[in-house]
Amino acid sequence: MDPEALSAALLAVVTPIAEARREGASAGLTVADLPLERPKNRDHGDWASNAALKLAKKVGAPPREFADEIAAGLTAVDGIASVEVAGPGFINIRLEAAAAGALAKTIVEQGAAFGTNDSRRDEVINLEFVSANPTGPIHLGGTRWAAVGDSLARILAAQGAQVTREYYFNDHGAQIDRFARSLVAAHEGRPTPEDGYGGAYIGDIARRVALAYEGDIDALDGDAKQEAFRELGVNFMFDEIKQSLHQFGVDFDVYFHENDLHESGAVERAVQRLRELGHIYEADGATWLRSTEFGDDKDRVVIKSDGKPAYISGDLAYYLDKRERGFNRCIIMLGADHHGYVQRLMAMCAAFGDEPYVNLQILIGQLVNLVKDGQPVRMSKRAGTVVTMEDLVEIVGVDAARYALTRSSADSNLDVDLDVLQKRTNDNPVFYVQYAHARTHNVARNAAASGVDRSEFAPELLTHETESALLGALQEFPRVVAFAAEVREPHRVARYLEELAGLYHRWYDNCRVIPLGDEPVTNLHRTRLWLNDATGQVLRNGLTLLGVGAPERM
């Protein structure tokens, strides 16, 4: 019996009891009103519910009395071994071994589909992340967003959402001009401009531009020369960024060019739409968005008095463009230095007639620090002042890097200990999880060599306490993935996998799949092989959601 089946059984029991207590009390009652959770103390059973406490007032009954009635009804449900009422009305449910163990076969048969559903099929999501300026390699903050963003996209898709990964290509504005001037200076052997970009990569890109330019680039005058270095340099830099991301396991569906917003008339269309909605006004020779009406701390200039678009104009045009492309959820991942932008972006969303935090959602990521030998790692050989994605991957590999950056909440600062990530011990969380998966395959290989197969399945034999705990954790996987999607937090999947790996290792130490010596192969061995393979499947499914490999041997 999986959590969905138990929830349905609980609803079937509660509905007539509630209606008998008070006419109409069962109207609109759903499984969402009847929470189930795993007790922290397994002595309390397999599942617990506070449904009686939650609904007591609605049905007009004392919680404990209401809970007793629910418990009596649940006791008659096939697959439930016992039900107890504790405290003021908590309901503790213990499943029969066969009902709990049946999950192992379900998982193996569902395979990669276990943990997926179509509950978010109506969500058409534009997930914008990384979007690093094409002025240098991706630094650690962008690397964190690459890992978290791609994992979130996988998790949302696993719940039925239509997800488009989008990279906002900032190829317009002052930073690109500074990048171009830096390339020209490197080419001419001059020092980096005071506001320019340093690092060995600037010299590399400058040399590539000079070689790729058709003609004599030094024959160009100042403006033309800078434009040549800008156009070719940005393309070379962005090609490097895309290649780095691809090697990191992250590929985007759309690369959206900021410059297109300004050349296509998208800014003007966005301003006109807001003008039609009554939220644009003119003052002091400039065009303003009346954003204070929607919670912003001040109105925002959209078109400056000199006729040039202000920074927010691109945001207006870009958001409207996404909505016109059919996305009903626009999720944007921003760095910690953009925290102040959230309120104005939500005001923008409301001004277009949309619902803030629903149609537009902003995720803020905090800083990442690398630590080695107890000291922070600050410098990159190639980028100079920052540590890059390539630096991290070179030291620990893609799997360890992605896992380390995803296993903690993105809205908290993160210290990544390189010494730990390079260890092949249980101290290294990615090794711990991957080793558990590899161990399930090793057990399966040894089982096959010993004549243990899955020809029989007797779940009622899975009675060892470590089997109960392992099955309980396996039941949780779909709920963990669904909740990670709801709250946009991939780290919940990683932490779940670590817990599951620990339970599997303990089960492995206590329960044999392969007979000892001349012992005959029994249905217990065969059934435990189902449980072993089910655990491997869930570990594999979870690692796949994080974009991390699931090795069969280590």
XYZ file of C-alpha atoms in Angstrom:
554
model
C 0.000 0.000 0.000
C 1.581 3.265 -1.154
C 0.829 6.717 0.336
C -1.713 7.497 -2.398
C -3.657 4.305 -1.681
C -3.544 4.953 2.058
C -4.707 8.539 1.549
C -7.621 7.287 -0.558
C -8.519 4.746 2.138
C -8.376 7.436 4.821
C -10.667 9.687 2.771
C -13.111 6.815 2.259
C -13.251 6.226 6.013
C -13.415 9.869 7.126
C -16.075 11.041 4.653
C -19.091 9.096 6.010
C -18.033 9.655 9.632
C -17.794 13.422 9.085
C -21.157 13.487 7.295
C -22.822 11.500 10.076
C -21.418 13.886 12.678
C -22.629 17.010 10.843
C -24.573 17.181 7.614
C -22.511 18.821 4.878
C -19.230 18.447 6.762
C -17.851 16.107 4.100
C -18.592 18.481 1.212
C -15.436 19.258 -0.741
C -13.300 16.995 1.434
C -10.189 15.753 -0.412
C -7.028 13.835 0.433
C -5.291 17.217 0.784
C -7.362 17.758 3.949
C -6.071 14.497 5.448
C -2.322 14.849 5.912
C -0.119 11.780 6.257
C 3.455 11.848 7.446
C 6.180 9.443 8.439
C 6.585 9.330 12.249
C 10.057 10.280 13.401
C 9.861 7.417 15.874
C 9.108 4.251 13.891
C 7.750 2.644 17.073
C 4.688 4.820 16.453
C 3.925 3.009 13.212
C 4.434 3.471 9.483
C 2.219 6.538 9.041
C 0.625 9.192 11.213
C -2.212 11.628 10.593
C -3.605 14.617 12.456
C -6.793 14.573 10.368
C -9.010 14.276 13.459
C -7.416 17.337 15.044
C -7.627 19.301 11.820
C -11.292 18.491 11.085
C -12.733 18.246 14.621
C -14.179 21.750 14.645
C -15.666 21.350 11.173
C -17.487 18.141 12.111
C -18.375 19.284 15.615
C -16.699 16.438 17.507
C -14.023 16.183 20.211
C -10.751 15.370 18.405
C -9.983 12.242 20.418
C -13.492 10.856 19.955
C -13.397 11.632 16.235
C -9.968 9.959 15.988
C -11.281 6.808 17.696
C -14.029 6.507 15.071
C -11.539 6.974 12.226
C -9.192 4.401 13.771
C -12.001 1.849 13.983
C -12.811 2.369 10.327
C -9.179 2.100 9.205
C -8.651 -1.145 11.116
C -11.051 -2.840 8.699
C -9.074 -1.743 5.618
C -7.111 -4.495 3.876
C -3.374 -4.028 4.300
C -3.585 -2.130 7.603
C -2.318 -4.172 10.548
C -3.253 -1.836 13.387
C -4.308 1.714 14.190
C -3.731 3.531 17.466
C -4.875 6.915 18.726
C -2.320 8.913 20.685
C -2.424 12.134 22.666
C -5.262 14.536 21.853
C -6.159 12.735 18.612
C -3.139 11.694 16.539
C -3.740 8.564 14.473
C -0.815 6.134 14.118
C -1.122 3.539 11.364
C 0.883 0.356 10.976
C 0.717 -1.550 7.698
C 0.831 -5.296 7.251
C 4.228 -6.482 6.006
C 2.736 -7.671 2.729
C 1.024 -4.337 2.090
C 4.170 -2.357 2.871
C 6.461 -4.714 0.973
C 4.333 -4.701 -2.176
C 5.888 -1.336 -2.967
C 9.182 -3.004 -3.942
C 7.567 -4.726 -6.917
C 5.674 -1.571 -7.879
C 8.920 0.412 -8.027
C 10.764 -2.174 -10.118
C 7.859 -2.438 -12.546
C 7.461 1.333 -12.893
C 11.198 1.848 -13.296
C 12.186 5.386 -14.289
C 8.527 6.465 -14.067
C 8.391 5.948 -10.283
C 8.200 9.371 -8.662
C 6.709 11.080 -11.718
C 3.164 12.303 -12.313
C 1.270 14.839 -14.397
C -0.024 17.030 -11.562
C 1.613 20.127 -13.082
C 0.562 19.464 -16.672
C -1.162 22.876 -16.876
C 2.030 24.760 -15.985
C 3.928 26.096 -18.989
C 7.153 27.257 -17.391
C 9.904 29.522 -18.637
C 12.854 28.849 -16.341
C 15.571 31.446 -16.790
C 18.856 30.737 -15.040
C 22.611 31.332 -15.216
C 22.312 34.152 -17.821
C 25.902 35.205 -17.071
C 27.144 38.180 -19.051
C 29.283 37.042 -22.015
C 32.235 39.008 -20.666
C 34.083 36.137 -18.992
C 33.899 32.501 -17.868
C 31.064 31.397 -15.588
C 31.944 32.079 -11.960
C 30.855 30.000 -8.969
C 27.562 31.827 -8.488
C 26.564 31.054 -12.062
C 27.798 27.498 -11.631
C 25.517 27.061 -8.629
C 22.561 28.312 -10.644
C 23.471 25.969 -13.493
C 23.305 22.976 -11.145
C 20.215 24.121 -9.245
C 18.365 25.420 -12.297
C 18.856 22.324 -14.403
C 17.850 20.105 -11.463
C 14.735 22.191 -10.868
C 13.824 21.916 -14.553
C 14.106 18.124 -14.333
C 12.029 17.976 -11.160
C 9.270 20.195 -12.572
C 9.168 18.158 -15.784
C 8.898 14.982 -13.691
C 5.657 16.434 -12.287
C 4.202 17.018 -15.736
C 5.146 20.672 -16.271
C 6.187 21.893 -19.709
C 9.570 23.468 -18.979
C 11.675 25.632 -21.266
C 15.211 26.351 -20.093
C 16.139 29.870 -21.155
C 19.401 31.810 -21.073
C 19.123 35.593 -21.247
C 22.056 36.631 -23.387
C 23.096 40.108 -22.248
C 24.651 41.470 -25.418
C 23.595 45.077 -24.945
C 24.923 47.826 -22.736
C 27.954 49.209 -20.916
C 29.421 45.900 -19.753
C 29.770 44.684 -23.321
C 31.494 47.959 -24.237
C 33.957 47.458 -21.364
C 34.597 43.913 -22.558
C 35.314 45.131 -26.099
C 37.699 47.836 -24.866
C 39.524 45.217 -22.787
C 39.966 42.997 -25.838
C 41.324 45.866 -27.908
C 43.764 46.813 -25.146
C 44.997 43.213 -24.866
C 45.444 43.016 -28.635
C 47.440 46.233 -28.705
C 49.548 45.263 -25.707
C 48.173 48.025 -23.508
C 47.173 47.628 -19.824
C 43.610 46.632 -19.041
C 41.356 49.710 -18.915
C 40.562 50.851 -15.393
C 36.961 49.649 -15.678
C 37.807 46.705 -17.919
C 38.127 42.956 -17.550
C 41.372 41.194 -16.682
C 42.486 37.587 -16.682
C 44.290 35.387 -19.162
C 41.053 34.619 -21.007
C 40.917 38.208 -22.338
C 44.216 37.695 -24.154
C 43.011 34.326 -25.460
C 39.820 35.810 -26.888
C 41.654 38.822 -28.339
C 44.039 36.528 -30.240
C 41.130 34.483 -31.592
C 39.356 37.640 -32.776
C 42.458 38.889 -34.600
C 42.881 35.528 -36.355
C 39.203 35.209 -37.262
C 38.697 38.727 -38.597
C 38.531 38.813 -42.376
C 41.005 41.530 -43.296
C 43.450 43.681 -41.384
C 41.795 44.442 -38.079
C 44.524 46.963 -37.228
C 43.603 49.026 -40.285
C 40.251 49.867 -38.727
C 39.660 53.160 -36.970
C 38.936 53.197 -33.222
C 35.148 52.744 -33.245
C 35.158 50.183 -36.050
C 37.959 48.246 -34.379
C 36.113 48.137 -31.062
C 32.938 47.005 -32.821
C 34.837 44.180 -34.536
C 36.287 43.005 -31.243
C 32.875 43.355 -29.604
C 30.980 41.313 -32.183
C 33.516 38.528 -32.609
C 34.689 38.561 -28.986
C 31.196 38.224 -27.547
C 30.466 35.326 -29.892
C 33.694 33.532 -28.951
C 33.100 34.105 -25.240
C 29.523 32.918 -25.448
C 30.554 29.817 -27.386
C 32.924 29.031 -24.522
C 30.154 29.568 -21.979
C 27.797 27.250 -23.860
C 30.497 24.598 -24.176
C 31.284 24.804 -20.455
C 27.604 24.446 -19.602
C 27.209 21.498 -21.969
C 30.129 19.716 -20.356
C 28.463 20.433 -17.008
C 25.341 18.646 -18.255
C 23.313 21.805 -18.810
C 21.829 22.702 -22.196
C 19.303 25.448 -22.858
C 16.261 25.356 -25.133
C 16.365 29.088 -25.826
C 19.175 31.635 -25.897
C 17.401 34.968 -25.822
C 19.375 38.021 -26.963
C 18.753 41.199 -25.006
C 19.719 43.220 -28.046
C 16.688 41.816 -29.897
C 14.364 43.539 -27.438
C 15.741 46.923 -28.402
C 15.948 46.285 -32.145
C 12.554 44.582 -32.584
C 10.409 47.287 -31.021
C 9.567 45.057 -28.043
C 10.303 47.859 -25.561
C 7.929 50.224 -27.337
C 5.206 47.540 -27.422
C 5.575 46.892 -23.687
C 5.347 50.609 -22.888
C 2.285 50.943 -25.109
C 0.595 47.984 -23.419
C 1.173 49.537 -19.991
C 0.004 52.918 -21.300
C -3.245 51.295 -22.458
C -3.647 49.802 -18.998
C -3.271 53.269 -17.482
C 0.032 52.718 -15.694
C 2.335 54.992 -17.731
C 2.682 58.743 -17.305
C 5.017 61.527 -18.417
C 6.940 63.777 -16.019
C 10.118 65.836 -16.204
C 10.538 64.930 -19.869
C 10.697 61.199 -19.057
C 8.266 58.289 -19.298
C 7.408 56.629 -15.988
C 5.783 53.414 -14.763
C 3.411 54.040 -11.884
C 4.840 51.058 -10.010
C 4.070 52.389 -6.504
C 0.465 51.364 -7.140
C 1.684 47.782 -7.062
C 3.898 47.808 -3.983
C 7.136 49.277 -5.331
C 8.919 51.829 -3.153
C 8.988 54.405 -5.967
C 7.812 54.880 -9.528
C 10.312 53.804 -12.184
C 11.650 55.720 -15.184
C 11.092 53.618 -18.302
C 12.294 56.046 -20.984
C 14.764 58.676 -19.838
C 14.473 62.361 -20.728
C 17.129 61.920 -23.421
C 14.922 59.363 -25.132
C 17.058 56.357 -24.194
C 15.457 53.356 -22.481
C 16.130 52.905 -18.773
C 17.258 49.542 -17.398
C 13.757 48.434 -16.425
C 12.510 48.870 -19.979
C 14.263 45.668 -20.991
C 12.632 43.833 -18.077
C 9.194 45.046 -19.152
C 9.720 43.975 -22.741
C 11.242 40.635 -21.823
C 8.479 39.693 -19.388
C 5.746 40.607 -21.868
C 7.559 38.636 -24.562
C 7.582 35.523 -22.347
C 3.885 35.845 -21.570
C 3.089 36.315 -25.267
C 5.050 33.151 -26.023
C 2.518 31.288 -23.882
C 4.331 30.842 -20.567
C 2.029 31.045 -17.538
C 4.900 30.610 -15.065
C 8.021 32.728 -15.489
C 10.712 31.692 -13.006
C 13.879 33.767 -12.846
C 16.944 32.819 -10.838
C 19.008 35.802 -9.691
C 22.131 36.294 -7.619
C 22.175 37.718 -4.113
C 23.118 41.171 -5.434
C 19.732 41.357 -7.200
C 17.613 41.004 -4.066
C 16.516 44.624 -4.356
C 15.009 43.959 -7.779
C 12.343 41.552 -6.556
C 9.737 44.099 -5.481
C 9.994 46.173 -8.646
C 9.719 43.057 -10.805
C 6.632 41.964 -8.901
C 5.170 45.445 -9.369
C 5.878 45.096 -13.094
C 4.072 41.742 -13.118
C 1.031 43.227 -11.390
C 1.011 46.222 -13.728
C 0.558 43.851 -16.665
C -2.478 42.384 -14.880
C -0.736 39.214 -13.724
C -0.444 37.668 -10.269
C 2.911 38.265 -8.528
C 4.630 35.160 -7.154
C 2.427 33.019 -9.428
C 2.901 34.169 -13.010
C 6.305 35.556 -12.011
C 8.531 33.906 -9.433
C 12.009 35.060 -8.408
C 14.546 32.764 -6.765
C 17.548 34.392 -5.098
C 20.789 32.443 -4.782
C 23.486 33.206 -2.246
C 27.261 33.140 -2.535
C 29.466 30.085 -2.929
C 32.932 29.805 -1.409
C 35.481 27.116 -2.160
C 37.549 25.879 0.763
C 40.724 23.789 0.569
C 42.974 22.868 3.502
C 40.648 24.965 5.633
C 41.358 28.111 3.609
C 39.232 29.871 0.981
C 40.212 29.415 -2.668
C 40.006 32.835 -4.267
C 41.932 32.972 -7.536
C 41.542 31.339 -10.918
C 44.541 30.760 -13.156
C 42.501 31.797 -16.182
C 39.956 34.319 -14.913
C 42.151 36.043 -12.352
C 39.832 37.478 -9.714
C 37.155 34.749 -9.615
C 36.958 30.973 -9.456
C 35.132 29.528 -12.454
C 33.008 26.517 -13.375
C 36.003 24.997 -15.174
C 38.159 25.377 -12.048
C 35.651 23.503 -9.886
C 35.047 20.740 -12.421
C 38.783 20.260 -12.969
C 39.274 19.673 -9.239
C 36.301 17.452 -8.319
C 34.518 16.435 -11.546
C 31.026 17.179 -12.844
C 29.061 14.810 -10.585
C 30.612 15.990 -7.333
C 30.344 19.634 -8.378
C 26.683 19.400 -9.356
C 25.727 17.436 -6.263
C 27.618 19.710 -3.876
C 26.027 22.828 -5.338
C 22.506 21.356 -5.301
C 22.341 19.640 -1.904
C 21.957 22.867 0.088
C 19.193 25.456 -0.076
C 20.129 27.987 -2.740
C 19.070 30.903 -0.543
C 21.834 30.186 1.978
C 25.555 30.811 1.662
C 27.508 27.693 0.756
C 31.051 26.634 1.591
C 32.226 23.807 -0.673
C 35.039 21.821 0.929
C 37.185 20.520 -1.917
C 39.056 18.130 0.371
C 35.786 16.375 1.275
C 34.569 16.188 -2.321
C 37.777 14.508 -3.443
C 37.477 11.729 -0.864
C 36.133 8.296 -1.725
C 34.636 7.860 1.738
C 31.255 8.236 3.413
C 32.237 11.769 4.410
C 31.701 12.735 0.782
C 27.902 12.920 0.270
C 27.930 12.282 -3.475
C 30.209 9.268 -3.021
C 27.939 7.991 -0.236
C 24.863 8.080 -2.487
C 26.575 6.841 -5.644
C 28.232 4.006 -3.717
C 24.830 2.882 -2.435
C 23.585 2.723 -6.026
C 26.676 0.832 -7.179
C 26.234 -1.559 -4.258
C 22.677 -2.431 -5.380
C 24.114 -3.452 -8.753
C 26.875 -5.449 -7.122
C 24.296 -7.298 -5.025
C 22.237 -8.006 -8.159
C 25.290 -9.344 -10.019
C 26.239 -11.603 -7.120
C 22.635 -12.743 -6.758
C 22.503 -13.786 -10.398
C 25.737 -15.732 -9.969
C 24.227 -17.501 -6.943
C 20.949 -18.407 -8.637
C 18.823 -15.780 -6.913
C 16.302 -14.210 -9.286
C 12.999 -12.347 -9.096
C 10.841 -15.312 -10.104
C 8.904 -15.123 -6.821
C 7.725 -12.211 -4.693
C 6.497 -12.721 -1.133
C 6.338 -9.257 0.476
C 4.898 -10.639 3.719
C 8.405 -11.999 4.412
C 9.958 -8.519 4.624
C 9.618 -8.214 8.379
C 13.078 -7.133 9.545
C 13.109 -3.669 11.119
C 15.631 -2.408 8.538
C 13.314 -3.608 5.772
C 10.411 -1.713 7.267
C 12.526 1.440 7.524
C 13.830 1.070 3.962
C 10.362 0.509 2.531
C 9.107 3.513 4.459
C 11.751 5.717 2.868
C 11.054 4.351 -0.610
C 7.387 5.256 -0.177
C 8.389 8.846 0.452
C 10.187 9.438 -2.853
C 7.168 10.602 -4.921
C 6.115 12.966 -2.134
C 9.630 14.390 -1.785
C 9.867 15.083 -5.522
C 6.400 16.635 -5.604
C 7.223 18.909 -2.664
C 10.605 19.875 -4.170
C 8.731 20.964 -7.294
C 6.142 22.890 -5.299
C 8.659 24.893 -3.256
C 11.310 25.050 -6.046
C 13.970 23.396 -3.861
C 15.986 20.607 -5.528
C 18.126 20.176 -2.416
C 15.268 18.247 -0.823
C 15.835 15.431 -3.308
C 19.553 15.316 -2.525
C 18.993 15.155 1.224
C 16.388 12.444 0.741
C 18.872 10.379 -1.292
C 21.433 10.613 1.495
C 18.872 9.355 4.001
C 17.846 6.539 1.656
C 21.469 5.552 1.072
C 22.024 5.312 4.831
C 18.968 3.095 5.297
C 20.075 0.884 2.430
C 23.581 0.444 3.841
C 22.072 -0.570 7.205
C 19.717 -3.030 5.504
C 22.660 -4.463 3.551
C 24.504 -5.086 6.822
C 21.542 -6.949 8.356
C 19.656 -8.752 5.589
C 21.180 -11.194 3.115
C 20.030 -11.468 -0.488
C 22.475 -14.293 -1.238
C 22.379 -17.576 0.739
C 25.343 -18.444 2.931
C 27.344 -21.556 1.989
C 25.098 -24.446 0.989
C 21.875 -22.787 2.099
C 19.080 -23.167 -0.449
C 17.656 -20.176 -2.303
C 14.330 -19.239 -0.723
C 11.526 -16.840 -1.484
C 12.948 -14.525 1.170
C 16.157 -14.191 -0.866
C 14.164 -13.614 -4.044
C 11.929 -11.030 -2.382
C 14.898 -9.206 -0.903
C 16.348 -8.992 -4.402
C 13.186 -7.114 -5.415
C 13.775 -4.719 -2.512
C 17.426 -4.308 -3.437
C 16.581 -3.514 -7.050
C 13.779 -1.170 -6.027
C 16.220 0.812 -3.900
C 18.678 1.011 -6.771
C 15.902 2.283 -9.034
C 14.899 5.065 -6.646
C 18.518 6.110 -6.095
C 18.966 6.204 -9.865
C 15.760 8.179 -10.400
C 16.783 10.709 -7.766
C 20.324 11.152 -9.059
C 18.944 11.617 -12.569
C 16.728 14.455 -11.321
C 19.899 16.139 -10.032
C 21.786 15.546 -13.275
C 24.266 13.327 -11.431
C 25.515 9.980 -12.710
C 24.430 6.681 -11.151
C 27.469 4.393 -11.609
C 26.991 0.629 -11.552
C 30.518 0.018 -10.302
C 32.810 2.069 -8.064
